[in-house]
C-alpha atoms as a PDB file:
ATOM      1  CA  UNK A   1      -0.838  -7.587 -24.952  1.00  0.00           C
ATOM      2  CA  UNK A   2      -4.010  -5.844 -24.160  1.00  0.00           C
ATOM      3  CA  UNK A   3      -5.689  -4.096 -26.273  1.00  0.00           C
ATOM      4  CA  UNK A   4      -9.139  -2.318 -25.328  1.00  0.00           C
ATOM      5  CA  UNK A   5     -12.569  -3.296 -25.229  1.00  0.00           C
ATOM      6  CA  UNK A   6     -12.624  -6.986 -25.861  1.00  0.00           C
ATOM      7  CA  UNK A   7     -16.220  -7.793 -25.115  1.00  0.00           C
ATOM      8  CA  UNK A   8     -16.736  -5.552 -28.237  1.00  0.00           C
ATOM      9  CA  UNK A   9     -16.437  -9.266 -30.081  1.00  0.00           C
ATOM     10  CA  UNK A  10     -20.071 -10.178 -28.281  1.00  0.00           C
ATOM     11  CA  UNK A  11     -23.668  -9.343 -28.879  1.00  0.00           C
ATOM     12  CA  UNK A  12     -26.518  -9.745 -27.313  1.00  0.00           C
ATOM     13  CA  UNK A  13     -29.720 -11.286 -28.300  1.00  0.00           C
ATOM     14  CA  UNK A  14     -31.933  -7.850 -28.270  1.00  0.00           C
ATOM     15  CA  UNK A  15     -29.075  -6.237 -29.376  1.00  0.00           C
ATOM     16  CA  UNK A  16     -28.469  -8.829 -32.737  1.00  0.00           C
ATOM     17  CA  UNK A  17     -32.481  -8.544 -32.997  1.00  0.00           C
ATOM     18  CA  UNK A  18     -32.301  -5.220 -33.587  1.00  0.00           C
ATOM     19  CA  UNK A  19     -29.572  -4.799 -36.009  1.00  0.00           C
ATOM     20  CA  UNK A  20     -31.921  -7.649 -38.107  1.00  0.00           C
ATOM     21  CA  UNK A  21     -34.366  -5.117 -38.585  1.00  0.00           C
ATOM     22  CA  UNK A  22     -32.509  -2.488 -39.064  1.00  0.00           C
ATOM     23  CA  UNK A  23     -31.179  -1.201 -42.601  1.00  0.00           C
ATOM     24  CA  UNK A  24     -27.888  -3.077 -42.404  1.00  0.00           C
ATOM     25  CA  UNK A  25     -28.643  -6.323 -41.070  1.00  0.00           C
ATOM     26  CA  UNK A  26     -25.814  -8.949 -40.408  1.00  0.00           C
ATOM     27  CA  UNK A  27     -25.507 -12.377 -42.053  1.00  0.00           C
ATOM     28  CA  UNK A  28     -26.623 -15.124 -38.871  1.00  0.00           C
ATOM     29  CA  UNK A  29     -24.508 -17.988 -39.458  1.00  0.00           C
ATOM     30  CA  UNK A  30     -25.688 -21.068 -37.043  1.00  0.00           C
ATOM     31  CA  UNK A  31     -22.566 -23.589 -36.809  1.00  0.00           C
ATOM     32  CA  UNK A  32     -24.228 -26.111 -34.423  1.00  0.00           C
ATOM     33  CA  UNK A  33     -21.635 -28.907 -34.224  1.00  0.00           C
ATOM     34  CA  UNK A  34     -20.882 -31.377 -30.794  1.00  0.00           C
ATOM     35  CA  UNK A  35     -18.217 -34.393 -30.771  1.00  0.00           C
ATOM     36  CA  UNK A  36     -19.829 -37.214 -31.872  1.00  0.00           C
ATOM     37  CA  UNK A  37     -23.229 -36.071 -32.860  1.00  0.00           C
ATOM     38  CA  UNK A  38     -24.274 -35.776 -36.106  1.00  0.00           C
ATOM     39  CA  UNK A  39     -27.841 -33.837 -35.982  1.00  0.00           C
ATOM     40  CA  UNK A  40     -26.775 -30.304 -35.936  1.00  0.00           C
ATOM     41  CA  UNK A  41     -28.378 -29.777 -39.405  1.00  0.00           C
ATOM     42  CA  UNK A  42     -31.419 -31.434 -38.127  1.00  0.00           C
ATOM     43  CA  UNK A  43     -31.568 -29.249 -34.789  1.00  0.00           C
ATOM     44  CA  UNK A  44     -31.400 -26.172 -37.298  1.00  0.00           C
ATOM     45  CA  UNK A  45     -34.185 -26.951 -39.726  1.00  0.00           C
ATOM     46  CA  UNK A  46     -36.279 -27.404 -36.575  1.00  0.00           C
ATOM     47  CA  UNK A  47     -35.908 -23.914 -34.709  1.00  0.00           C
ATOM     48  CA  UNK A  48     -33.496 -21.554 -36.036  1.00  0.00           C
ATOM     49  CA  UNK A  49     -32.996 -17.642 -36.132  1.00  0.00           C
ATOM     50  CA  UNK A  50     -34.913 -15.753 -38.810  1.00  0.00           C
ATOM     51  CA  UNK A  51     -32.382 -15.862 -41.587  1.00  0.00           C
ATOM     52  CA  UNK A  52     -29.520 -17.702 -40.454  1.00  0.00           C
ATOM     53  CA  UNK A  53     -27.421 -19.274 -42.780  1.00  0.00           C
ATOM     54  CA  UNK A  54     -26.815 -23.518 -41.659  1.00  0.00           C
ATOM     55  CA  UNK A  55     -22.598 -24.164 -41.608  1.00  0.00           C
ATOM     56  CA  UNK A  56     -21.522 -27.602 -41.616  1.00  0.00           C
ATOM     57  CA  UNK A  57     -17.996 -27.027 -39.573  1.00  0.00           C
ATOM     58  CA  UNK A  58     -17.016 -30.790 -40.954  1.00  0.00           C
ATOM     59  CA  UNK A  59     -17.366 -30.057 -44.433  1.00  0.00           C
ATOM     60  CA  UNK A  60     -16.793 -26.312 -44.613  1.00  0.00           C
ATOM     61  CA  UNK A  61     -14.900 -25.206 -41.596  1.00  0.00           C
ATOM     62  CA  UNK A  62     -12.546 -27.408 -42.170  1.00  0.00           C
ATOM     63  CA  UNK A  63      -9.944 -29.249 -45.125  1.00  0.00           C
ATOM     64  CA  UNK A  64      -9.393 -32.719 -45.158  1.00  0.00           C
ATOM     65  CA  UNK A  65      -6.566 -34.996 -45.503  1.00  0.00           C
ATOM     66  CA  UNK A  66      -4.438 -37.757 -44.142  1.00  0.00           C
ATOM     67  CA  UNK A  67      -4.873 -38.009 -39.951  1.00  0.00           C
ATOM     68  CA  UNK A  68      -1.200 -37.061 -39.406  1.00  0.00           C
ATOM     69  CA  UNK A  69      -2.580 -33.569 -40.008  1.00  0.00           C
ATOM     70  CA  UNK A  70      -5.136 -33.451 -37.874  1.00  0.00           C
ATOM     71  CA  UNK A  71      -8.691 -33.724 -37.474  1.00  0.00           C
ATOM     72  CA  UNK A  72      -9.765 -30.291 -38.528  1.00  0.00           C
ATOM     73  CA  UNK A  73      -7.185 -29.166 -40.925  1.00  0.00           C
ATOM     74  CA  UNK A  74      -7.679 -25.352 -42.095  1.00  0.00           C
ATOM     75  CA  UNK A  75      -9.739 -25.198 -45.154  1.00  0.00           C
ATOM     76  CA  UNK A  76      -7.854 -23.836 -48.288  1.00  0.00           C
ATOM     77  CA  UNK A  77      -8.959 -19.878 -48.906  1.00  0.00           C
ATOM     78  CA  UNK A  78     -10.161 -20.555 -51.838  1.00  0.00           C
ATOM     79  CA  UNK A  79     -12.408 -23.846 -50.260  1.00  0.00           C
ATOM     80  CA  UNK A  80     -13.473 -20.970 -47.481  1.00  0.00           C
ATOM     81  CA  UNK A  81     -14.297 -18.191 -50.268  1.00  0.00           C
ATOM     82  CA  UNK A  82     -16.745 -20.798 -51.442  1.00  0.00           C
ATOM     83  CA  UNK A  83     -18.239 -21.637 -48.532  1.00  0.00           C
ATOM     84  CA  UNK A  84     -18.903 -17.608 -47.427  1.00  0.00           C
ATOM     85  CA  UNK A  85     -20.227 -16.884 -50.872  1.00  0.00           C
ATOM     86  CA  UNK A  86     -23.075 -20.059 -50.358  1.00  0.00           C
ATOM     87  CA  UNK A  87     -23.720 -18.634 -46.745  1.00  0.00           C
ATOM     88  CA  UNK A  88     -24.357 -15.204 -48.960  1.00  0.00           C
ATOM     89  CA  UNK A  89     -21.513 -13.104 -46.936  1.00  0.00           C
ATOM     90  CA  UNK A  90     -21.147  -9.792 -48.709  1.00  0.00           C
ATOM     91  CA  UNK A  91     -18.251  -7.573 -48.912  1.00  0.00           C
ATOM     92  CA  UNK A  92     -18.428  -5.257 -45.945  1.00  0.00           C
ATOM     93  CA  UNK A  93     -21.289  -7.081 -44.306  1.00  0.00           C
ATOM     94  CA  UNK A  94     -20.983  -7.663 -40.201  1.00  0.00           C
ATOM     95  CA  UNK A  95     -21.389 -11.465 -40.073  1.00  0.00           C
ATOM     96  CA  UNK A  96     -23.209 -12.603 -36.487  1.00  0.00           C
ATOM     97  CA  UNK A  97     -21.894 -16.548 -35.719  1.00  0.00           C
ATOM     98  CA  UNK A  98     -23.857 -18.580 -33.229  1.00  0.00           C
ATOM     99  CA  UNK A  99     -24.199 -22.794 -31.981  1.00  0.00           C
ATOM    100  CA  UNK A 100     -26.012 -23.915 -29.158  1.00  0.00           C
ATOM    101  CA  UNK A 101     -23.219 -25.118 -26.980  1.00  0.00           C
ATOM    102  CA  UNK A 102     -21.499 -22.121 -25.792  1.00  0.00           C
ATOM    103  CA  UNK A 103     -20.144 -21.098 -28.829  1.00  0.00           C
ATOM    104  CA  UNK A 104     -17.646 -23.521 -28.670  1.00  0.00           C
ATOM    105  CA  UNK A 105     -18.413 -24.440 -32.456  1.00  0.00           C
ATOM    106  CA  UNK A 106     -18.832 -20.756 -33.691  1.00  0.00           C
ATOM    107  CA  UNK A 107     -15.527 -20.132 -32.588  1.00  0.00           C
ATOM    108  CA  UNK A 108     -14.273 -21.680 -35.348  1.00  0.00           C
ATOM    109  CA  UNK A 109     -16.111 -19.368 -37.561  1.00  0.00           C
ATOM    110  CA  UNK A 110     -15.465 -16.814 -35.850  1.00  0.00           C
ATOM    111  CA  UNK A 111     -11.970 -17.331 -36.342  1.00  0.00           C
ATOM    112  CA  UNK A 112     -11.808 -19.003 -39.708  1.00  0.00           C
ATOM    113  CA  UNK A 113     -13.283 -15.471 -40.946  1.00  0.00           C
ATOM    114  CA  UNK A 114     -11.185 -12.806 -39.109  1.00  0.00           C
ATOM    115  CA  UNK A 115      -8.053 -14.969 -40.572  1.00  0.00           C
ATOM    116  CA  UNK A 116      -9.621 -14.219 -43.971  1.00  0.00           C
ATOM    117  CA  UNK A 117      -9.416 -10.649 -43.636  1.00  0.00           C
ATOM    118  CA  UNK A 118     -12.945 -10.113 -42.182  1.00  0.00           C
ATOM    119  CA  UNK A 119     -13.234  -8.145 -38.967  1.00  0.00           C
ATOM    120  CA  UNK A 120     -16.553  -7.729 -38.228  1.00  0.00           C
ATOM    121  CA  UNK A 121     -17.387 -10.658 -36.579  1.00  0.00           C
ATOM    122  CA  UNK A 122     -19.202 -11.136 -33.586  1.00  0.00           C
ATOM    123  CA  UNK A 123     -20.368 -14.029 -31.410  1.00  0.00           C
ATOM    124  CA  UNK A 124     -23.781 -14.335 -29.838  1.00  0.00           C
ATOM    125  CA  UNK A 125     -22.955 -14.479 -26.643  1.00  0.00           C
ATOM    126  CA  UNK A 126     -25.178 -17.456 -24.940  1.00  0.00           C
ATOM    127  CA  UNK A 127     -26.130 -18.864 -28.562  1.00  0.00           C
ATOM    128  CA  UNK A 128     -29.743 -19.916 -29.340  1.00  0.00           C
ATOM    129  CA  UNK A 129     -30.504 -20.572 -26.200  1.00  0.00           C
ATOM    130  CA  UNK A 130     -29.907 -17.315 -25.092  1.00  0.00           C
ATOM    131  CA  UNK A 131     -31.799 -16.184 -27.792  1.00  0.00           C
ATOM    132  CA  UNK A 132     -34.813 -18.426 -26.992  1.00  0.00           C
ATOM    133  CA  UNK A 133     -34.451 -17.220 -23.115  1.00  0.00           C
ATOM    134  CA  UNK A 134     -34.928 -13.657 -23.965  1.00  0.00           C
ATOM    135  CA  UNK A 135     -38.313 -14.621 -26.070  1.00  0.00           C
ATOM    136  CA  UNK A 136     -37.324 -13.986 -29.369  1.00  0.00           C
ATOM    137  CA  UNK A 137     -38.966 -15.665 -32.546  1.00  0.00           C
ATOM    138  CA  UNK A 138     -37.090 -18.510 -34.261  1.00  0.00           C
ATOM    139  CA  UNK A 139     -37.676 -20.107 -37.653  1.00  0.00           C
ATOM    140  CA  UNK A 140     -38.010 -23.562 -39.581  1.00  0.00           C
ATOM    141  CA  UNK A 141     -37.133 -25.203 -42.723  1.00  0.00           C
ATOM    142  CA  UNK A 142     -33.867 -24.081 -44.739  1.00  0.00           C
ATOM    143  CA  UNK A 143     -32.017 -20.340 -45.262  1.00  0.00           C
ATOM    144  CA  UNK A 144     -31.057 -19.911 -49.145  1.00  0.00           C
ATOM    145  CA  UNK A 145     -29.783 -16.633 -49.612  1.00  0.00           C
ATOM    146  CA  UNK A 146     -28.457 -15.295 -52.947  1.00  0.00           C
ATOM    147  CA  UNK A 147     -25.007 -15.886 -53.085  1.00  0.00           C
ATOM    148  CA  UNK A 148     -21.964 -13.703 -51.593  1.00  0.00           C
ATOM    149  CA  UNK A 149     -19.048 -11.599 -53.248  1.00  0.00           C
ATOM    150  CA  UNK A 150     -17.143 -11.525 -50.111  1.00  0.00           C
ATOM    151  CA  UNK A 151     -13.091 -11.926 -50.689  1.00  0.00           C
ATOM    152  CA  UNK A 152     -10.989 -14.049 -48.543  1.00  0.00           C
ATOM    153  CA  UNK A 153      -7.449 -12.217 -48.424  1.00  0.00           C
ATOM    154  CA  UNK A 154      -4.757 -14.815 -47.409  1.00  0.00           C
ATOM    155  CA  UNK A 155      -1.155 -14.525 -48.871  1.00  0.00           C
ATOM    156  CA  UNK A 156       0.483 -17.414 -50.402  1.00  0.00           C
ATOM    157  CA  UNK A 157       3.959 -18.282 -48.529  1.00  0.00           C
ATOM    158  CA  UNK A 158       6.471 -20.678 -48.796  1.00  0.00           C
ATOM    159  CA  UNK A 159       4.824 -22.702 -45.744  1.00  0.00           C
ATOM    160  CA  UNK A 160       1.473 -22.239 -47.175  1.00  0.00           C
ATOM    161  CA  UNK A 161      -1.378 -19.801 -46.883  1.00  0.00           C
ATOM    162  CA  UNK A 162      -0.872 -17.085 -44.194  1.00  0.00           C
ATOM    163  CA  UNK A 163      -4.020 -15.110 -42.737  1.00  0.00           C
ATOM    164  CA  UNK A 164      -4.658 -12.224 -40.910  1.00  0.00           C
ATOM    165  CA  UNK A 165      -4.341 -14.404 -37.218  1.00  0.00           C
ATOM    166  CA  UNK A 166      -1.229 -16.485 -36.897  1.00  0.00           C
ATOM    167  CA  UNK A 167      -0.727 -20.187 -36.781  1.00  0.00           C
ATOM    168  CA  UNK A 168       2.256 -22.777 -35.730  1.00  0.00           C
ATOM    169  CA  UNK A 169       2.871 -25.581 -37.261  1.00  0.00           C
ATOM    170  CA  UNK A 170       3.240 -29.121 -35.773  1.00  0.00           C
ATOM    171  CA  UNK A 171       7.322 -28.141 -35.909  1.00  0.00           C
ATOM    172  CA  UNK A 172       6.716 -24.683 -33.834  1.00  0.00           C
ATOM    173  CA  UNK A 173       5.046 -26.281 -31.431  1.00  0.00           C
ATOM    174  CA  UNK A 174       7.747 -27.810 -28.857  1.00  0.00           C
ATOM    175  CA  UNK A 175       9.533 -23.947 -29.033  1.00  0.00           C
ATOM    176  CA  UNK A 176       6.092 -22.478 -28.643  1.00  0.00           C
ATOM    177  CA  UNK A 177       6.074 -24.636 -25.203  1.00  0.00           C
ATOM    178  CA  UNK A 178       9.684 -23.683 -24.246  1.00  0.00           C
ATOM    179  CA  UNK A 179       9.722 -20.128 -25.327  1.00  0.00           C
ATOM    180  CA  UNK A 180       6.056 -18.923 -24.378  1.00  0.00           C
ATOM    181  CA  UNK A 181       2.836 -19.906 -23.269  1.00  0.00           C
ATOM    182  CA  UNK A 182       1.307 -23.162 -24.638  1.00  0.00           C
ATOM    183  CA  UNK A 183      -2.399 -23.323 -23.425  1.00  0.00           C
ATOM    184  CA  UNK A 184      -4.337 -26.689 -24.263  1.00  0.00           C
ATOM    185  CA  UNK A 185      -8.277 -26.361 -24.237  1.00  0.00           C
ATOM    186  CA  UNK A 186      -9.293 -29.636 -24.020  1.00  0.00           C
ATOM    187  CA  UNK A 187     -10.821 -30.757 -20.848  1.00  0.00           C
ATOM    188  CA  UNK A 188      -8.930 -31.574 -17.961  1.00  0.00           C
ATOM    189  CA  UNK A 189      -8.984 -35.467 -17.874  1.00  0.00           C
ATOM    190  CA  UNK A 190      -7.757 -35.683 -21.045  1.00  0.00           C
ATOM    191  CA  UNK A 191      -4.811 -32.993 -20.444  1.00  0.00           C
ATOM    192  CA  UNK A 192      -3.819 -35.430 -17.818  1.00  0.00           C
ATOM    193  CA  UNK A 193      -4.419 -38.866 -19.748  1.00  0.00           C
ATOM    194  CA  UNK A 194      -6.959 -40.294 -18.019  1.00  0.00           C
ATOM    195  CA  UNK A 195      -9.225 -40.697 -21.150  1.00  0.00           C
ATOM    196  CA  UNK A 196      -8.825 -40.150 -24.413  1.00  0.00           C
ATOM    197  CA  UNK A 197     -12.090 -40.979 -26.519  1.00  0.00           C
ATOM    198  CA  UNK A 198     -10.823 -39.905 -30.642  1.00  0.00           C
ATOM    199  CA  UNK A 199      -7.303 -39.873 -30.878  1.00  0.00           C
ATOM    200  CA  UNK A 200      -4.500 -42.493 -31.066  1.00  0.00           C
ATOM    201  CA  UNK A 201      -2.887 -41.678 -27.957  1.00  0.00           C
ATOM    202  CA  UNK A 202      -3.561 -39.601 -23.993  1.00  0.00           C
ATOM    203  CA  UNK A 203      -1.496 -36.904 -22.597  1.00  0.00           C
ATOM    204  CA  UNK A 204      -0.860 -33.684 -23.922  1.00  0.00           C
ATOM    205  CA  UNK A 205       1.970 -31.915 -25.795  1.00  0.00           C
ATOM    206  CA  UNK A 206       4.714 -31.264 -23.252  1.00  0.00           C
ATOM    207  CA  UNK A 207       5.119 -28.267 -21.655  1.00  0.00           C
ATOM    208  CA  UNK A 208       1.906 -27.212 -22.360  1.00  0.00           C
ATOM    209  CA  UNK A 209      -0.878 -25.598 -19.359  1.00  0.00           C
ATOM    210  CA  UNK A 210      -3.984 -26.860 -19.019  1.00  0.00           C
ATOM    211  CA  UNK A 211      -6.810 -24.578 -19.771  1.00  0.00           C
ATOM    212  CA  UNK A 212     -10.264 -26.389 -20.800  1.00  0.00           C
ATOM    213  CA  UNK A 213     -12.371 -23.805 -22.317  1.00  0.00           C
ATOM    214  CA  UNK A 214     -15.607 -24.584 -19.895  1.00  0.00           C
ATOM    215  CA  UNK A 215     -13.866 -22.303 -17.535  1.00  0.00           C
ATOM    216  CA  UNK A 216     -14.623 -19.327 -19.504  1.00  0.00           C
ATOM    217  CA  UNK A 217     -18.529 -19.773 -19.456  1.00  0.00           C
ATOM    218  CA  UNK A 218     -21.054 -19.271 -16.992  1.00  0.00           C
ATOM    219  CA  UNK A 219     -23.738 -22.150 -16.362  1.00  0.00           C
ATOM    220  CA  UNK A 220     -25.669 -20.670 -18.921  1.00  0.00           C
ATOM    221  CA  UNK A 221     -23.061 -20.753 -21.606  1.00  0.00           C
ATOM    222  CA  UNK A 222     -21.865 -17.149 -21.429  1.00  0.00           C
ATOM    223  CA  UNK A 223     -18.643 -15.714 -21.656  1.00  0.00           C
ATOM    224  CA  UNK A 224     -17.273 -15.231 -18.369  1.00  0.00           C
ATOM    225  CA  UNK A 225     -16.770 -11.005 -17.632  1.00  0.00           C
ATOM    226  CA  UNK A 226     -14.026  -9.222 -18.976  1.00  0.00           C
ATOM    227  CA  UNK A 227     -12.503  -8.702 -16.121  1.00  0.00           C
ATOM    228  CA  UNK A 228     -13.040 -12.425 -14.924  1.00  0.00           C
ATOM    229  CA  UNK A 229     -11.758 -13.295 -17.875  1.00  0.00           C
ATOM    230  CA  UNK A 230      -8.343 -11.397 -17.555  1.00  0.00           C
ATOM    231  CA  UNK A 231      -7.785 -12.877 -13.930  1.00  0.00           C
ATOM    232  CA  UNK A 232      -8.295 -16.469 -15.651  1.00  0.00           C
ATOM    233  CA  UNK A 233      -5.537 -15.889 -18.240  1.00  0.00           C
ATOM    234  CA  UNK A 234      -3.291 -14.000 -16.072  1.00  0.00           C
ATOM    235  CA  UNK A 235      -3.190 -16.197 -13.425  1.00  0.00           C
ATOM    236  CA  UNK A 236      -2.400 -19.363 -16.305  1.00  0.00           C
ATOM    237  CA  UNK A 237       0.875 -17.002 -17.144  1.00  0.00           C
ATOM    238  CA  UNK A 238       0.247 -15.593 -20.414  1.00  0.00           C
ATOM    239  CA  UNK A 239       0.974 -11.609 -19.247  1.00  0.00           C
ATOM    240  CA  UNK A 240       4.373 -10.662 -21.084  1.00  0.00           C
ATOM    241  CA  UNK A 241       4.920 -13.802 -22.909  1.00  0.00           C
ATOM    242  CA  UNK A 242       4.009 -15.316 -26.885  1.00  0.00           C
ATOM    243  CA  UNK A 243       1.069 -17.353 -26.279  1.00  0.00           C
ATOM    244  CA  UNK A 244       0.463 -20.562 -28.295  1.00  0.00           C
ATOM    245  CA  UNK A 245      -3.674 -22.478 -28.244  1.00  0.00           C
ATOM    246  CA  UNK A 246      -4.412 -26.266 -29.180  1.00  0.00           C
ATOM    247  CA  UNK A 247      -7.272 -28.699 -28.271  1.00  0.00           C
ATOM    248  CA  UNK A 248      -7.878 -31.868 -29.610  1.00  0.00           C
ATOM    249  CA  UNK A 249      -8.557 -30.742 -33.736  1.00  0.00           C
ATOM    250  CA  UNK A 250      -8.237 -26.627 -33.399  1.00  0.00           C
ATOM    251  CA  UNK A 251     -11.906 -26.561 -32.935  1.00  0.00           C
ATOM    252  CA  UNK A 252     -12.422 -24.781 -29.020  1.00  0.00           C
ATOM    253  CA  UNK A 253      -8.827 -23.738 -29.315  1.00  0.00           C
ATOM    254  CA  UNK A 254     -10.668 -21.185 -31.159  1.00  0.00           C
ATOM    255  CA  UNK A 255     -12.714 -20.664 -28.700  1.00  0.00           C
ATOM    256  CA  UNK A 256      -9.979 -20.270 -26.217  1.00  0.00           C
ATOM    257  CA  UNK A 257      -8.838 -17.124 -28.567  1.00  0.00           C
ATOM    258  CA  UNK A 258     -12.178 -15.758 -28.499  1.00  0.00           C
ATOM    259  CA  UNK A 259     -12.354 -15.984 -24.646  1.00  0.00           C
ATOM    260  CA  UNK A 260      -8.930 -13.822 -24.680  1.00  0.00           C
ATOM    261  CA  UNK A 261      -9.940 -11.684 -27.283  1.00  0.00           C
ATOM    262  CA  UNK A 262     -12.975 -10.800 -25.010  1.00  0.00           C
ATOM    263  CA  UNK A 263     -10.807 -10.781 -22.048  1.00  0.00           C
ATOM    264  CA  UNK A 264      -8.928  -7.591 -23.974  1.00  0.00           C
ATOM    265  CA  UNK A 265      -6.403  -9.068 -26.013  1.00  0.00           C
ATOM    266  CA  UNK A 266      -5.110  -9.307 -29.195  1.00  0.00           C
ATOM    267  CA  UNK A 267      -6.223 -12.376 -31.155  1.00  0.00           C
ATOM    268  CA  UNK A 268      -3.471 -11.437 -33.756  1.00  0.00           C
ATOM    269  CA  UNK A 269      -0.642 -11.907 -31.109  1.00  0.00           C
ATOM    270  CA  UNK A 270      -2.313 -15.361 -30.283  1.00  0.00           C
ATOM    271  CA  UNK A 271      -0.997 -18.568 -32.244  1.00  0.00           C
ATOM    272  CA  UNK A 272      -3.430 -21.134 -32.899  1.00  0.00           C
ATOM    273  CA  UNK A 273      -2.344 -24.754 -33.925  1.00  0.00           C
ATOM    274  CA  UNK A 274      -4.865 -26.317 -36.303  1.00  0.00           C
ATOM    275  CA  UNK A 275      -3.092 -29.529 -36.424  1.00  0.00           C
ATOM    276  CA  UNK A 276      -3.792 -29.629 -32.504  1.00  0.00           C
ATOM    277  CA  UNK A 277      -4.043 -33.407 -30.245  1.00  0.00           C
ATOM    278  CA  UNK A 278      -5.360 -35.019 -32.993  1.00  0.00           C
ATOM    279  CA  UNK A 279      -2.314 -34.561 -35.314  1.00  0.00           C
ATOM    280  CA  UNK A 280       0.476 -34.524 -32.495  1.00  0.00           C
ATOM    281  CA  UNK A 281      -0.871 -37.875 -31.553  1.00  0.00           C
ATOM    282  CA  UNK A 282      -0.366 -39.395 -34.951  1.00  0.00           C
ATOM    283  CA  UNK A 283       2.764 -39.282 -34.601  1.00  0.00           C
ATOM    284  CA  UNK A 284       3.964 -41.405 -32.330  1.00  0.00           C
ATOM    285  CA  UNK A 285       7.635 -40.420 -32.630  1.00  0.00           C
ATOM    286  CA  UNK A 286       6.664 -37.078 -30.770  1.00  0.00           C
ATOM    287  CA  UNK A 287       6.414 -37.342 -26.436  1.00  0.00           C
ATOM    288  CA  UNK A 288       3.364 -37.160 -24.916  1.00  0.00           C
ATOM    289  CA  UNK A 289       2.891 -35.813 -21.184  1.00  0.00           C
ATOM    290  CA  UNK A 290       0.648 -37.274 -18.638  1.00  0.00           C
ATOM    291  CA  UNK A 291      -0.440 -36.125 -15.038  1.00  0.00           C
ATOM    292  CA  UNK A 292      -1.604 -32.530 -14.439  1.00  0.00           C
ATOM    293  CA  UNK A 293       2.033 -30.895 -14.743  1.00  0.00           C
ATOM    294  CA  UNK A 294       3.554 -29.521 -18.137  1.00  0.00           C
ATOM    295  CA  UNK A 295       5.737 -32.255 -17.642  1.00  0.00           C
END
């Protein structure tokens, strides 16, 4: 399942600088998003970096719907064509994706976008505060570039759009358990039940390993090493088997794929399920586990 130099999905902040003033310069998109708060827009216009794009992860990252899909349900192709073209993505164009919170947020982007067909997409590694750290100039006020021609490519199936990374479904999800490697990237005490402070019900799907994502980041929000990285996800099982990613809406589940895509594998043998905790637990005909086993 591995497949070379993972870390190649990070920059760094002198690094990204450069490439800004350089004669190809990336499209910045800025995705800061947290549960429960509300001023990530706010937190941009005050300091942001030179010419990133703001990305509302509620209203474009995402679809929307009844809750017994989820949360964050994937946004349509055409709804994330849209989007790109207002953040003024261009064919070709490496896009840079960034929050302030480990990246937990600009994982989504990050993998909303390679699952429409574009592969140059990095993540600052650290965010803006890494960025800030290292001395670098930010910005105020509101990014309005000309608009984008970039192309999502998704196929139409007969369960629905199909991108370039692969998904399960709410059904797939109990085999994914039984047949693989189900990872869930929520935090610990609510893997086990002991709180659960958005959706209708605790637990976790069952047969699924607990894996919160804050164990692939340093205290200062960095991805872990490669090689750190790799003894994290081999020691939760994943070597030689179909591995399976879900949180509470598909938000850091992303992020968990990013963290094994930087570890050296391949995101595109890596299911994500969008529907995640959020839609399992609307229905309350499926189990729920409790207790730090798979159960």
């Amino acid at each position: 399942m591995l497949y070379g130099a993972g870390m190649s999905l990070l920059i760094q902040p002198a690094d990204l600088a450069q490439l800004l003033h350089g004669e190809r310069p990336p499209a910045v998109l800025d995705v800061r998003w947290q549960l429960g708060r509300s001023d990530g827009h706010e937190q941009y216009l005050a300091a942001h970096i030179p010419g990133a794009v703001y990305v509302d992860l509620d209203s474009e990252l995402a679809g929307h719907g009844h809750a017994t899909g989820g949360r964050h349900p994937l946004p349509t192709a055409a709804e994330l064509q849209r989007a790109a073209r207002r953040w003024g993505l261009r064919t070709g164009q490496p896009v840079v994706v960034h929050d302030a919170a480990g990246n937990g947020a600009a994982a989504r982007a990050w993998w909303l976008l390679r699952w429409a067909g574009i592969t140059d997409v990095r993540l600052l590694d650290g965010g803006l505060h890494a960025w800030q750290t290292a001395g670098l100039d930010v910005a105020s006020g509101e990014e309005l570039p000309p608009p984008g021609d970039v192309v999502v490519d998704v196929e139409r199936g007969p369960d629905g759009e199909r991108g370039h990374l692969p998904t399960l479904s709410m059904a797939d999800v109990a085999a994914a358990a039984r047949e693989g490697v189900l990872l869930d990237a929520r935090a610990g005490e609510r893997y086990r039940g002991e709180t659960e402070p958005i959706d209708p019900r605790a637990g976790h799907i069952p047969g699924a390993i607990s894996a919160p994502t804050t164990e692939n980041l340093d205290e200062a929000g960095r991805f872990l090493s490669a090689d750190t990285l790799r003894q994290r996800f081999a020691a939760l099982g994943v070597e030689g088997h179909a591995v399976a990613v879900y949180c509470g809406s598909g938000v850091t589940a992303a992020h968990q794929i990013a963290a094994m895509a930087a570890a050296g594998y391949d995101p595109a043998r890596i299911a994500l399920y969008p529907g995640s905790w959020s839609q399992w637990s609307n229905h309350p005909e499926l189990p729920a586990a409790t207790g730090p086993e798979p159960g």
